[in-house]
Short mmCIF file of C-alpha atoms and ligand atoms in Angstrom, two decimals:
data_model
loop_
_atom_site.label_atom_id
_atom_site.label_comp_id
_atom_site.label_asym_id
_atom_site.label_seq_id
_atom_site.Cartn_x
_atom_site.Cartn_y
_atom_site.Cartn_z
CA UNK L 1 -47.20 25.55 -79.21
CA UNK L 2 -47.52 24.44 -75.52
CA UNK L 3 -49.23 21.12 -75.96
CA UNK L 4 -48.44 17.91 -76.04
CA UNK L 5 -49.63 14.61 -77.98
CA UNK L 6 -49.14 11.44 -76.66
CA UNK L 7 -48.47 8.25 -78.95
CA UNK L 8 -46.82 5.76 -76.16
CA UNK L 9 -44.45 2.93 -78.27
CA UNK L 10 -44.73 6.01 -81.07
CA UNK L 11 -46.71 3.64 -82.76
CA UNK L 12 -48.33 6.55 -85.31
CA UNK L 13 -45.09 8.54 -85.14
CA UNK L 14 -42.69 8.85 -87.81
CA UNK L 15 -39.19 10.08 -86.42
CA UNK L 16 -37.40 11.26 -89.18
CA UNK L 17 -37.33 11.24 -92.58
CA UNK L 18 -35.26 8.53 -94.20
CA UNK L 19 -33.75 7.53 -97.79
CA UNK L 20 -32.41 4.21 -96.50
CA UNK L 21 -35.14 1.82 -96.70
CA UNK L 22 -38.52 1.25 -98.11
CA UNK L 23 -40.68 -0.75 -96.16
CA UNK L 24 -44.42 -1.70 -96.67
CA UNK L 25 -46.17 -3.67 -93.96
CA UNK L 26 -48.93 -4.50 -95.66
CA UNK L 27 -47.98 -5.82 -99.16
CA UNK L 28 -45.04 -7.18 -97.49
CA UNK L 29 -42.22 -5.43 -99.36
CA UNK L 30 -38.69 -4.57 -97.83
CA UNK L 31 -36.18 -2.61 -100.13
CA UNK L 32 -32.34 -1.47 -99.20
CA UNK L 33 -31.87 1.79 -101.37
CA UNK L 34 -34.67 1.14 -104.12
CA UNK L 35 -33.21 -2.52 -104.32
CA UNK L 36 -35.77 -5.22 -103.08
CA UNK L 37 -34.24 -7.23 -100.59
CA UNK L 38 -35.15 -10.68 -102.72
CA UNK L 39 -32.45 -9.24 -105.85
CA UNK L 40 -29.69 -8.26 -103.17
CA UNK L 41 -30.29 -12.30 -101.15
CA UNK L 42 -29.80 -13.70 -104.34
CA UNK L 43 -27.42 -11.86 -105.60
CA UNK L 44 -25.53 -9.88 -103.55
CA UNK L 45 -23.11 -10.02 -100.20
CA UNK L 46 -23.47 -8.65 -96.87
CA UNK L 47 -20.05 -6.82 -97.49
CA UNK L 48 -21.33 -5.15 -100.87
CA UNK L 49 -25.37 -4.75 -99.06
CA UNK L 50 -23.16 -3.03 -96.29
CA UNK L 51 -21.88 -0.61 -98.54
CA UNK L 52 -25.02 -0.16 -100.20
CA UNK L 53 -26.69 0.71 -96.96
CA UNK L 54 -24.39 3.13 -95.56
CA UNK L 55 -23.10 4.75 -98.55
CA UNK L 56 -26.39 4.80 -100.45
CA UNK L 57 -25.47 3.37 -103.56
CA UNK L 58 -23.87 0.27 -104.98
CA UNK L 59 -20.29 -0.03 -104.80
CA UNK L 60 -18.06 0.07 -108.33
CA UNK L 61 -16.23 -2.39 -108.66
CA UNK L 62 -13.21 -0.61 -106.82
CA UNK L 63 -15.19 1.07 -104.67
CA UNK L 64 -16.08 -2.69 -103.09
CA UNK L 65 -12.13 -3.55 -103.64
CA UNK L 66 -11.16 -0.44 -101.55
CA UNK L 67 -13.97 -1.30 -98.91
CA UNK L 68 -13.51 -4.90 -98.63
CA UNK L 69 -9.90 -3.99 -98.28
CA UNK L 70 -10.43 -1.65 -95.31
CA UNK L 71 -12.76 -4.28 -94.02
CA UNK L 72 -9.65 -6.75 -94.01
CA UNK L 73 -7.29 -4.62 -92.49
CA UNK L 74 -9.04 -3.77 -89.74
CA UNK L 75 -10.19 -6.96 -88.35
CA UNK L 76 -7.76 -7.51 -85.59
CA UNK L 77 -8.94 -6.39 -82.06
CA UNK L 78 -6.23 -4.79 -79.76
CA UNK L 79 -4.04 -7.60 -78.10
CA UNK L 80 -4.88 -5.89 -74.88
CA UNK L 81 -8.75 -6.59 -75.67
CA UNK L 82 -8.09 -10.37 -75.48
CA UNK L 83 -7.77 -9.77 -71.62
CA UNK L 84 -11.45 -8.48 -71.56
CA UNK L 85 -12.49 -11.94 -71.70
CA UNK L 86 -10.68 -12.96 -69.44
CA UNK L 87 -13.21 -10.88 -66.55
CA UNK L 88 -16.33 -12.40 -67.41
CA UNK L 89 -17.90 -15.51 -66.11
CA UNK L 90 -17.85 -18.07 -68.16
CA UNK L 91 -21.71 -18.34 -68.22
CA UNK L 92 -21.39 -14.68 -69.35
CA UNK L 93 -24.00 -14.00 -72.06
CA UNK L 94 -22.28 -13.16 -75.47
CA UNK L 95 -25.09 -10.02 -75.84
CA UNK L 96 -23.46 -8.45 -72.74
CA UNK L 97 -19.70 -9.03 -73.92
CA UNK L 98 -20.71 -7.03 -77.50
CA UNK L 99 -22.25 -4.18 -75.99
CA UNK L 100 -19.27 -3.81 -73.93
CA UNK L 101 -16.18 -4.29 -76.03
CA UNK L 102 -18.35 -2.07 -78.93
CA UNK L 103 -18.24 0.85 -76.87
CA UNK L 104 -14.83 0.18 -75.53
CA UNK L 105 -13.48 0.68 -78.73
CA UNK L 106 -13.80 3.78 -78.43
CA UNK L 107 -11.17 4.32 -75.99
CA UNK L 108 -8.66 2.21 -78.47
CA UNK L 109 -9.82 4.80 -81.44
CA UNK L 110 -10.30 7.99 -79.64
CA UNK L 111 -9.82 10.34 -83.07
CA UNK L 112 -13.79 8.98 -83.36
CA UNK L 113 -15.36 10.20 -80.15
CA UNK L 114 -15.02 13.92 -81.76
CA UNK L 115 -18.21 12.92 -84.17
CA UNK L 116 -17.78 16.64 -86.54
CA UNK L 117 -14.28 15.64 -87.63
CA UNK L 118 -15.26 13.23 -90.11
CA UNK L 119 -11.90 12.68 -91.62
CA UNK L 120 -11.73 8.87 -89.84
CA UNK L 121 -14.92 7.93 -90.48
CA UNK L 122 -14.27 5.33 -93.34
CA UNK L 123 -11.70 3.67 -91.19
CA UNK L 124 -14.09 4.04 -88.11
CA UNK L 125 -16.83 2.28 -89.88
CA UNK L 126 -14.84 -0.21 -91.38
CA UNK L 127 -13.44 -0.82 -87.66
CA UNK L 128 -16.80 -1.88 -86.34
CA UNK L 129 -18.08 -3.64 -89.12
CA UNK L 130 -14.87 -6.15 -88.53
CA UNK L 131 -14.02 -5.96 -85.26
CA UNK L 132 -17.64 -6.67 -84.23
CA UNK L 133 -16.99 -10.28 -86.11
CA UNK L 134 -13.61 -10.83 -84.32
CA UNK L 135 -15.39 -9.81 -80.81
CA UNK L 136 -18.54 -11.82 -81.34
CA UNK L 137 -16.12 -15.38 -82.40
CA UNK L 138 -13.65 -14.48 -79.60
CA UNK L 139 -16.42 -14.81 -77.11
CA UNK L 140 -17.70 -17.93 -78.31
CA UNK L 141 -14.02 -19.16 -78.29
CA UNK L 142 -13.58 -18.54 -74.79
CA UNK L 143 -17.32 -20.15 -73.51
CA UNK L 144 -15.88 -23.20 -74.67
CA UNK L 145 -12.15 -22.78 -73.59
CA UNK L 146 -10.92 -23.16 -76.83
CA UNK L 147 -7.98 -20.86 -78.30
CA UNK L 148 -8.98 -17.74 -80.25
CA UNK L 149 -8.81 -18.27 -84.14
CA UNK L 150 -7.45 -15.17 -85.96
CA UNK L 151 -8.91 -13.38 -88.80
CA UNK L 152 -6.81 -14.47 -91.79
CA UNK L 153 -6.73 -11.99 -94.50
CA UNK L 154 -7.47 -14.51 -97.73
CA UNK L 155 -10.42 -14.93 -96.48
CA UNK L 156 -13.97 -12.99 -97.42
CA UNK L 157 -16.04 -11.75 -94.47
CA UNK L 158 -18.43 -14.50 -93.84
CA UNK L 159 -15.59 -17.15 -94.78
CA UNK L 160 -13.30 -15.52 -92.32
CA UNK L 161 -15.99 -15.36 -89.35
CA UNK L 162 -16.88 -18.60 -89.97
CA UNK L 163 -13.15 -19.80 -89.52
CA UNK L 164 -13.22 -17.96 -86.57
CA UNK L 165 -15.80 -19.56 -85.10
CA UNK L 166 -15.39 -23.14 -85.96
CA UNK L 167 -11.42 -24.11 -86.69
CA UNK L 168 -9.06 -25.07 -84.45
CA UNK L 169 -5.44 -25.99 -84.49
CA UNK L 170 -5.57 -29.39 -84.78
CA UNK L 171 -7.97 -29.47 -87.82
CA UNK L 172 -8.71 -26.37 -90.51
CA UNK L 173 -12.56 -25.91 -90.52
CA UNK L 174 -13.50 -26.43 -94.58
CA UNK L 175 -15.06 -23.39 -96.02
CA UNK L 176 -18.20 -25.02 -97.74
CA UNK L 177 -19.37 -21.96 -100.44
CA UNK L 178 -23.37 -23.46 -99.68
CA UNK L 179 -22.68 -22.04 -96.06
CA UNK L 180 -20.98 -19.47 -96.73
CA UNK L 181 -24.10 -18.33 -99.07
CA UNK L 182 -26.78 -19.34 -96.63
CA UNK L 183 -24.48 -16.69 -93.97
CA UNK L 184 -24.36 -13.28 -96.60
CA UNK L 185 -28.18 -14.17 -97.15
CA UNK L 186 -28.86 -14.28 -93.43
CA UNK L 187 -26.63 -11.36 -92.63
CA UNK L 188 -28.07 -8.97 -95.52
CA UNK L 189 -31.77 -10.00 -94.77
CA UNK L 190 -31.14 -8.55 -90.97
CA UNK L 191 -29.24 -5.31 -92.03
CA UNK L 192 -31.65 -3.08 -91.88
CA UNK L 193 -35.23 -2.46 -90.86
CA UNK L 194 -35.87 1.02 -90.53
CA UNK L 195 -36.95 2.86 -87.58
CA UNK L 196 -37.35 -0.30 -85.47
CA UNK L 197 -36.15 -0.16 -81.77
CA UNK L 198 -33.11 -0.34 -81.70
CA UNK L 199 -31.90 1.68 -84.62
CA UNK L 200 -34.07 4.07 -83.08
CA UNK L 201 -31.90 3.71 -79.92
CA UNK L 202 -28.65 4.22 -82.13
CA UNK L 203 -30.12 7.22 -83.50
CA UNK L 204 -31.67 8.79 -80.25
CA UNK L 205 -28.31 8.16 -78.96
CA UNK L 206 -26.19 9.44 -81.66
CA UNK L 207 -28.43 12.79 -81.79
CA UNK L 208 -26.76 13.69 -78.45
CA UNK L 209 -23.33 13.45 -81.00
CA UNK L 210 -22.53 10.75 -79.05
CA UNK L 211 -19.64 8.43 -81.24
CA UNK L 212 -20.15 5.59 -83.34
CA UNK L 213 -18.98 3.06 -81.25
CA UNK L 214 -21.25 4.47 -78.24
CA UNK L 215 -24.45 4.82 -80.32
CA UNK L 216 -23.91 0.91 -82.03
CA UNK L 217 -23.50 -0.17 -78.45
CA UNK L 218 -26.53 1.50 -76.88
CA UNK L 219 -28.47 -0.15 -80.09
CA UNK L 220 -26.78 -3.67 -79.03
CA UNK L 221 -28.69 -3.58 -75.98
CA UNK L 222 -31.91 -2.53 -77.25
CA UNK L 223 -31.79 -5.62 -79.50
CA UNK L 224 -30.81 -8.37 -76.41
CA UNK L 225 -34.74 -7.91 -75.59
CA UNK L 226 -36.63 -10.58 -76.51
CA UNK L 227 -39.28 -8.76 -77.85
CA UNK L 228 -36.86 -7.44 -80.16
CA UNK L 229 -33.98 -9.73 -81.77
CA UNK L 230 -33.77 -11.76 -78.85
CA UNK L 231 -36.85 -13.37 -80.39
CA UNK L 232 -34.55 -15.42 -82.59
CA UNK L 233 -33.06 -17.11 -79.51
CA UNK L 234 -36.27 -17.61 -77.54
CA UNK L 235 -38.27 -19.04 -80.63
CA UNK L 236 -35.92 -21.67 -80.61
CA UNK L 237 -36.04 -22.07 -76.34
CA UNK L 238 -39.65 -22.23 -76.95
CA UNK L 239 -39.49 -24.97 -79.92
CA UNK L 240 -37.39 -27.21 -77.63
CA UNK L 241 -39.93 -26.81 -74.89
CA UNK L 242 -42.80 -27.98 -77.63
CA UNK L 243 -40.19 -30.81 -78.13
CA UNK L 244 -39.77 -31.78 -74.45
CA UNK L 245 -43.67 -31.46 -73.61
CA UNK L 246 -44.68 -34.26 -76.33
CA UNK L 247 -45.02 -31.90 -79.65
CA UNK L 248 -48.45 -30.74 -79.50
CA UNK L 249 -48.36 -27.38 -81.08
CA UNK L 250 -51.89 -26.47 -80.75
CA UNK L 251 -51.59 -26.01 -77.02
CA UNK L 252 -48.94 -23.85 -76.94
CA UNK L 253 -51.10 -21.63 -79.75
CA UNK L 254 -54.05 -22.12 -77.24
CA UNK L 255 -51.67 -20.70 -74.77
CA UNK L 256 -50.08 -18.05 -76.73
CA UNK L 257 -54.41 -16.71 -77.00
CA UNK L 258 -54.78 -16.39 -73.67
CA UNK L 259 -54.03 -12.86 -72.14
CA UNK L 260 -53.65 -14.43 -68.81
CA UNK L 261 -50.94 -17.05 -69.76
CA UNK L 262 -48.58 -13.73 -70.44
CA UNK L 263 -46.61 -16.31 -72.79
CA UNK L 264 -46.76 -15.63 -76.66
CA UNK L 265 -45.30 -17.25 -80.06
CA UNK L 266 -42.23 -16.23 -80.14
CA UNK L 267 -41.46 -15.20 -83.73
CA UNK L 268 -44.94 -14.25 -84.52
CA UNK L 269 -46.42 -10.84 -84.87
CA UNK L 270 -44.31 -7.59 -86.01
CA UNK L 271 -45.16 -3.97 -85.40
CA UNK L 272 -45.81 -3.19 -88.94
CA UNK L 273 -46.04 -6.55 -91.35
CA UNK L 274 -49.47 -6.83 -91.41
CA UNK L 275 -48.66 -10.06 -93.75
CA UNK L 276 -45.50 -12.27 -94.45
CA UNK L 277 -42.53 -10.77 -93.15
CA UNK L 278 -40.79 -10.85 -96.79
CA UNK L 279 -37.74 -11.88 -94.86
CA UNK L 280 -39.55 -15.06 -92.77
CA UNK L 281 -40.26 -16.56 -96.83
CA UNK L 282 -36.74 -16.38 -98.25
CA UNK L 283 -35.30 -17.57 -94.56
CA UNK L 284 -37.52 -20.29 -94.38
CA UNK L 285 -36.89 -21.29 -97.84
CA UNK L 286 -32.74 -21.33 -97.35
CA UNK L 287 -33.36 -23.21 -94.10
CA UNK L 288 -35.51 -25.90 -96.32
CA UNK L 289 -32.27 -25.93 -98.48
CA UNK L 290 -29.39 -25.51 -96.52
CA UNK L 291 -30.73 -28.73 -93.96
CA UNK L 292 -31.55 -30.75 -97.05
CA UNK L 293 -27.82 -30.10 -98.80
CA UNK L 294 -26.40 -30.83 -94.97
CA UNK L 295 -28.50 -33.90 -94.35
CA UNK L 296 -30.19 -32.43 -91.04
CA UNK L 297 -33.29 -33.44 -89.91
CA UNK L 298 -34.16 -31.02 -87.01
CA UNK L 299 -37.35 -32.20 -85.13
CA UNK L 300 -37.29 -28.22 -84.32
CA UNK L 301 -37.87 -27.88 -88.18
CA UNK L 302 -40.98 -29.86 -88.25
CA UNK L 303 -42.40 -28.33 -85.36
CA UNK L 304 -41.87 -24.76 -86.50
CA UNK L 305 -43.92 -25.69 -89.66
CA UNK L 306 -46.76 -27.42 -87.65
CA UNK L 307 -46.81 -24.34 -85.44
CA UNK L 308 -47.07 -21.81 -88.10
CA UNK L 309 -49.61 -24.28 -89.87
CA UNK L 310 -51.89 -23.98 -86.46
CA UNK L 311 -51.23 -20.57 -86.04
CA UNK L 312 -52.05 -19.07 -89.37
CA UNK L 313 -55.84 -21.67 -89.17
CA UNK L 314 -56.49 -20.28 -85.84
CA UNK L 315 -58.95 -16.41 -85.79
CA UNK L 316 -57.03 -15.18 -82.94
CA UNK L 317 -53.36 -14.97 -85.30
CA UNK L 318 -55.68 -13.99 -88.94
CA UNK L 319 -57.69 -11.38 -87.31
CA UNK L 320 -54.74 -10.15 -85.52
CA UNK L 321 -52.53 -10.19 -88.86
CA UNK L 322 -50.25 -11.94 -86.99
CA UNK L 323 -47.05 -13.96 -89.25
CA UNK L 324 -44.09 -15.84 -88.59
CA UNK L 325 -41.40 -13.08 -88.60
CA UNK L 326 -37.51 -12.86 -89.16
CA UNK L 327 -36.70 -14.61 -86.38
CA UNK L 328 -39.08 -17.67 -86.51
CA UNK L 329 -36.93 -19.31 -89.06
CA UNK L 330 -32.88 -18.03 -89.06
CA UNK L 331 -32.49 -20.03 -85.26
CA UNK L 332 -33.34 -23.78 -87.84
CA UNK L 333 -30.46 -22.48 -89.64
CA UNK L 334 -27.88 -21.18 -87.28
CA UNK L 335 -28.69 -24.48 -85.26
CA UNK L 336 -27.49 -26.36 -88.71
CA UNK L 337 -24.81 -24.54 -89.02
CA UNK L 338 -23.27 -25.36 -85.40
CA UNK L 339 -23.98 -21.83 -84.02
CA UNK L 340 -24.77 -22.24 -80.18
CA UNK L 341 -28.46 -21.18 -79.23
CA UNK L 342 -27.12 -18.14 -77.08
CA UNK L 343 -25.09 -16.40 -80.46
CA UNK L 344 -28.16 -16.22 -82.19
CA UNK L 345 -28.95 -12.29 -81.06
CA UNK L 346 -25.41 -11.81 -81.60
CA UNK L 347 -25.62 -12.97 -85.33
CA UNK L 348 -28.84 -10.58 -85.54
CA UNK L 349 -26.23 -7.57 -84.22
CA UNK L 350 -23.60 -8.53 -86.63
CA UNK L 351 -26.53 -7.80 -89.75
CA UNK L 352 -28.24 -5.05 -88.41
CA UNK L 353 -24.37 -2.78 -87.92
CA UNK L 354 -24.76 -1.66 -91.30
CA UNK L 355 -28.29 -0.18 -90.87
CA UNK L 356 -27.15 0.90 -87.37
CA UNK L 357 -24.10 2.70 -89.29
CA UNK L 358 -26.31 3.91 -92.17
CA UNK L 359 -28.67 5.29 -89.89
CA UNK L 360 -26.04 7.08 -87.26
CA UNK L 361 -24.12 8.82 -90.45
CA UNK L 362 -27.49 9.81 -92.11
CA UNK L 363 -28.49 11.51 -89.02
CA UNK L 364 -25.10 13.01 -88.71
CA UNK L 365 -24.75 14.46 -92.23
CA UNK L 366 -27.87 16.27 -91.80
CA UNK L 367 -26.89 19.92 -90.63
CA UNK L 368 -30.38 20.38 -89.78
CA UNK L 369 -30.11 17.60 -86.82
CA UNK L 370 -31.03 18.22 -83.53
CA UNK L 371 -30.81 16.16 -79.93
CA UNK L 372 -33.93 13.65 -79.77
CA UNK L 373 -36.34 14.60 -76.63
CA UNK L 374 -39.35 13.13 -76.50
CA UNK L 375 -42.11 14.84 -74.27
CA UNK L 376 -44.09 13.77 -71.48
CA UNK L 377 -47.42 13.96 -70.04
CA UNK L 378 -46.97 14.42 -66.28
CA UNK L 379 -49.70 12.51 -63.77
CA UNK L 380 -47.65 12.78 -60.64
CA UNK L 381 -48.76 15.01 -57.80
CA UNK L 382 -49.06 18.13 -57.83
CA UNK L 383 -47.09 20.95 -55.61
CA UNK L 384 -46.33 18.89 -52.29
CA UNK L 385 -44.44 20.29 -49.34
CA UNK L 386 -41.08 18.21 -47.87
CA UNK L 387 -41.90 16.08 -44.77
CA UNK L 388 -39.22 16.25 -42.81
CA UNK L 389 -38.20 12.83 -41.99
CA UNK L 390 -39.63 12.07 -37.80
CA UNK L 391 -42.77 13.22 -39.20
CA UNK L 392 -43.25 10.92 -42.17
CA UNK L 393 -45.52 7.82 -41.25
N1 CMC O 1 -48.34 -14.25 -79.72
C1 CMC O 1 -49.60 -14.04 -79.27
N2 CMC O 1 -50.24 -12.86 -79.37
C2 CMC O 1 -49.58 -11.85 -79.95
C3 CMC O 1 -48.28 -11.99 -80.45
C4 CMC O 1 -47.65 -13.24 -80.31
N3 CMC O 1 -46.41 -13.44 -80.75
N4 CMC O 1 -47.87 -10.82 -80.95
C5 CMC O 1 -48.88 -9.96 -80.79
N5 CMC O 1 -49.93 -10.58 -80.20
C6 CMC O 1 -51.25 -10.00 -79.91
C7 CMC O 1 -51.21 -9.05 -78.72
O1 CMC O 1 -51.48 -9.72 -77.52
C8 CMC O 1 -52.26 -8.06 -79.12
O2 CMC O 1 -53.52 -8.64 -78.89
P1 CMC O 1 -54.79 -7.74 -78.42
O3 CMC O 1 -55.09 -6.84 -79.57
O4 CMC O 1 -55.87 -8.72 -78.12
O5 CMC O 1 -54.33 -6.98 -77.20
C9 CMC O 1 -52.13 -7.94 -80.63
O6 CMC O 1 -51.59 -9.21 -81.06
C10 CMC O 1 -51.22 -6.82 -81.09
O7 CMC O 1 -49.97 -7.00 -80.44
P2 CMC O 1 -49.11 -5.83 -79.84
O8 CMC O 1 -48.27 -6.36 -78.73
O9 CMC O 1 -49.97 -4.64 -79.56
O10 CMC O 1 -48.21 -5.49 -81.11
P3 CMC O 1 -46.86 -4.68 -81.11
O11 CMC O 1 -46.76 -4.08 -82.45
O12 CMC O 1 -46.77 -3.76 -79.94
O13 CMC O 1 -45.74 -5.81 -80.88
C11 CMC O 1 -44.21 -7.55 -81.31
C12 CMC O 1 -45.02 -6.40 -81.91
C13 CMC O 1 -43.25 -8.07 -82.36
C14 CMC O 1 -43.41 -7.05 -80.11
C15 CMC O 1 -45.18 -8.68 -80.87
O14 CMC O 1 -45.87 -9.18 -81.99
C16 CMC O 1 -44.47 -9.80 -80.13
O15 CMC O 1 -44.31 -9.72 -78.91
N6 CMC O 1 -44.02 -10.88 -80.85
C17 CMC O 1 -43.23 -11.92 -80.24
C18 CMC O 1 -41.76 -11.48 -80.12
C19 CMC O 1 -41.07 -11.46 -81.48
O16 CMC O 1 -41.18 -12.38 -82.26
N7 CMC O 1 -40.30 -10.39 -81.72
C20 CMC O 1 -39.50 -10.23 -82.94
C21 CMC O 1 -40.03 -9.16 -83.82
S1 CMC O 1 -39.35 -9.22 -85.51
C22 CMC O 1 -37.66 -8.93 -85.35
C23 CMC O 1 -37.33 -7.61 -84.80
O17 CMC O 1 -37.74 -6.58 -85.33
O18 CMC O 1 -36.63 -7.56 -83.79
#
């Protein structure tokens, strides 16, 4: 119509339409298909929550047979990918391996670069969902030189990661079903948020038909930020540096007011909870749990609490709306459960891929889809001649 609005951070503007999940800011209310996210943490697993999302309905029961099946066949990575780790520093941040071994999968399963021929799909999804679990433990494996674990098939998906992680040859790490539990809760409470950043990456992406693999990786990076799910890795950074100055958390919310100090709460605030973050309550409440049934007292734990309790007194964070969010709690846990501080995004990644999966296919089964290209408003110069090069100042 030949103009242009402008809504910079599209903070008023809705993308698409969506049937994949409900969210309201305000009453703080996040559902996954109709289902409120509170029913599927108590009762449900990230493997059957996965399905859920991307399928858009919950699984029979041999529908989640056939699934978890698929899931368990195609968990090892390419013996040739092991060498991958083998290029990066050891320093290398585990963010930076994902992104890149996600979209090099691609080139070990070309049949899914050619997005209309959706006869490999299942298998394609299925791929990343597992192979994203063997990539993320592999890479912990080699930051601390010890041999890689292998996906054992007996296992279920958390179990399995877990063993990844944490065994090693000379002792069996002991699957405890409490920590296992704590995992699928953590995992499904992450796997999907709606148009946030960077499923809004994987979709911007993907709307160019750009694969699977491709799209989840672009969406990888757009979560490393730590405005985004790097949060969960910097709240903890900044908990430790509460520690290490003495523990007083009213001068780090002091801080976090100033506009000058350009440092903020880390874990506080979210684009549209304008309350709780429904998924901060039933995170902090498994954290309570899981640290009692482990017999962890985390100083981090009590200063987290003391922080919110400052924060939620203090005008600036009520008139502001602004709430402990997902990632203010899940570091306590991961930290419990042995997970280094710097696999805490990549734990975020391995819940969101089934929003980032649900999100890419949704787009892609609608024939009405077109490439995303946001607009501009131009405030450059106008017409201006070339200076040749002698007679530029
Ligand atoms: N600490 C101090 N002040 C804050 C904070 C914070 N954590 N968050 C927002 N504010 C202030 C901000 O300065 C602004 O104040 P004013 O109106 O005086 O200019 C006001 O609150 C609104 O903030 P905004 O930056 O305009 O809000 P946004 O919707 O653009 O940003 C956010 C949302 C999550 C990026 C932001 O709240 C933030 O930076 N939080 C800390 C990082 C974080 O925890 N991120 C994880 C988000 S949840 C998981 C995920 O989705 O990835």
């Amino acid at each position: 119509t030949g103009y242009v609005c402008i809504d910079p951070a599209f903070v008023n503007t809705a993308s698409t339409t969506s049937s994949i999940t409900f969210l309201d800011g305000e009453k703080g209310i996040l559902r996954y298909r109709g289902i409120p996210i509170e029913q599927l943490g108590e009762k449900s697993t990230f493997v059957e929550t996965s399905y859920l999302l991307i399928y858009g309905k919950l699984p029979s029961k041999s529908e989640l047979s056939r699934f978890s099946t698929l899931l368990t066949r195609h968990s090892l990575i390419h013996e040739d990918m092991k060498r991958f780790f083998d290029g990066y520093p050891s320093t290398a941040h585990p963010m930076a391996i994902l992104s890149a071994m996600v979209l090099s999968l691609s080139s070990y399963y070309p049949e899914a670069i050619d997005v209309k021929n959706t006869e490999h799909l299942d298998i394609t999804i299925a791929r990343l969902l597992s192979k994203v679990r063997t990539i993320a433990a592999f890479s912990y494996k080699k930051s601390i030189g010890q041999p890689f674990v292998y996906p054992h098939n007996s296992l279920s998906y958390c179990a399995n990661f877990l063993n990844m992680m944490f065994s090693v040859p000379a002792e069996p790490y002991e699957i405890d079903e409490d920590i296992v539990k704590v995992l699928n809760l953590l995992l499904i409470l992450h796997a999907d948020h709606e148009q946030n950043c960077s499923t809004s990456t994987v979709r911007l992406v993907g709307s160019s038909k750009a694969n699977l693999f491709a799209s989840v990786a672009a969406g990888i990076c757009a979560l490393w930020g730590p405005l985004h799910g790097g949060a969960n890795q910097e709240v903890v950074t900044m908990l430790e540096a509460i520690r290490s100055d003495g523990g007083d958390v009213s001068k780090f919310v002091k801080l976090a007011k100033d506009k000058t100090s350009n440092f903020r709460l880390m874990g506080f605030g979210h684009r549209v909870y304008k309350n709780y973050d429904p998924r901060a309550v039933l995170i902090k409440a498994a954290a309570d749990k899981i640290l009692a049934k482990l017999g962890i007292k985390d100083p981090l734990l009590d200063i987290a609490q003391r922080l919110e309790e400052t924060a939620l007194k203090d005008p600036y964070f009520v008139e502001r709306k602004l709430y402990p969010n997902v990632d203010f709690y899940s570091g306590i846990i991961y930290r419990a459960l042995g997970f280094p501080t710097n696999m805490f995004t990549v734990m975020f990644a391995l819940g969101r891929l089934p929003g980032w999966i649900a999100h890419w296919k949704e787009m892609n089964d609608d024939p009405t889809g077109k490439i995303g290209r946001p607009r501009q408003i131009y405030t450059g110069e106008n017409a201006v001649d070339y200076t040749p090069l002698d007679e530029r100042e």
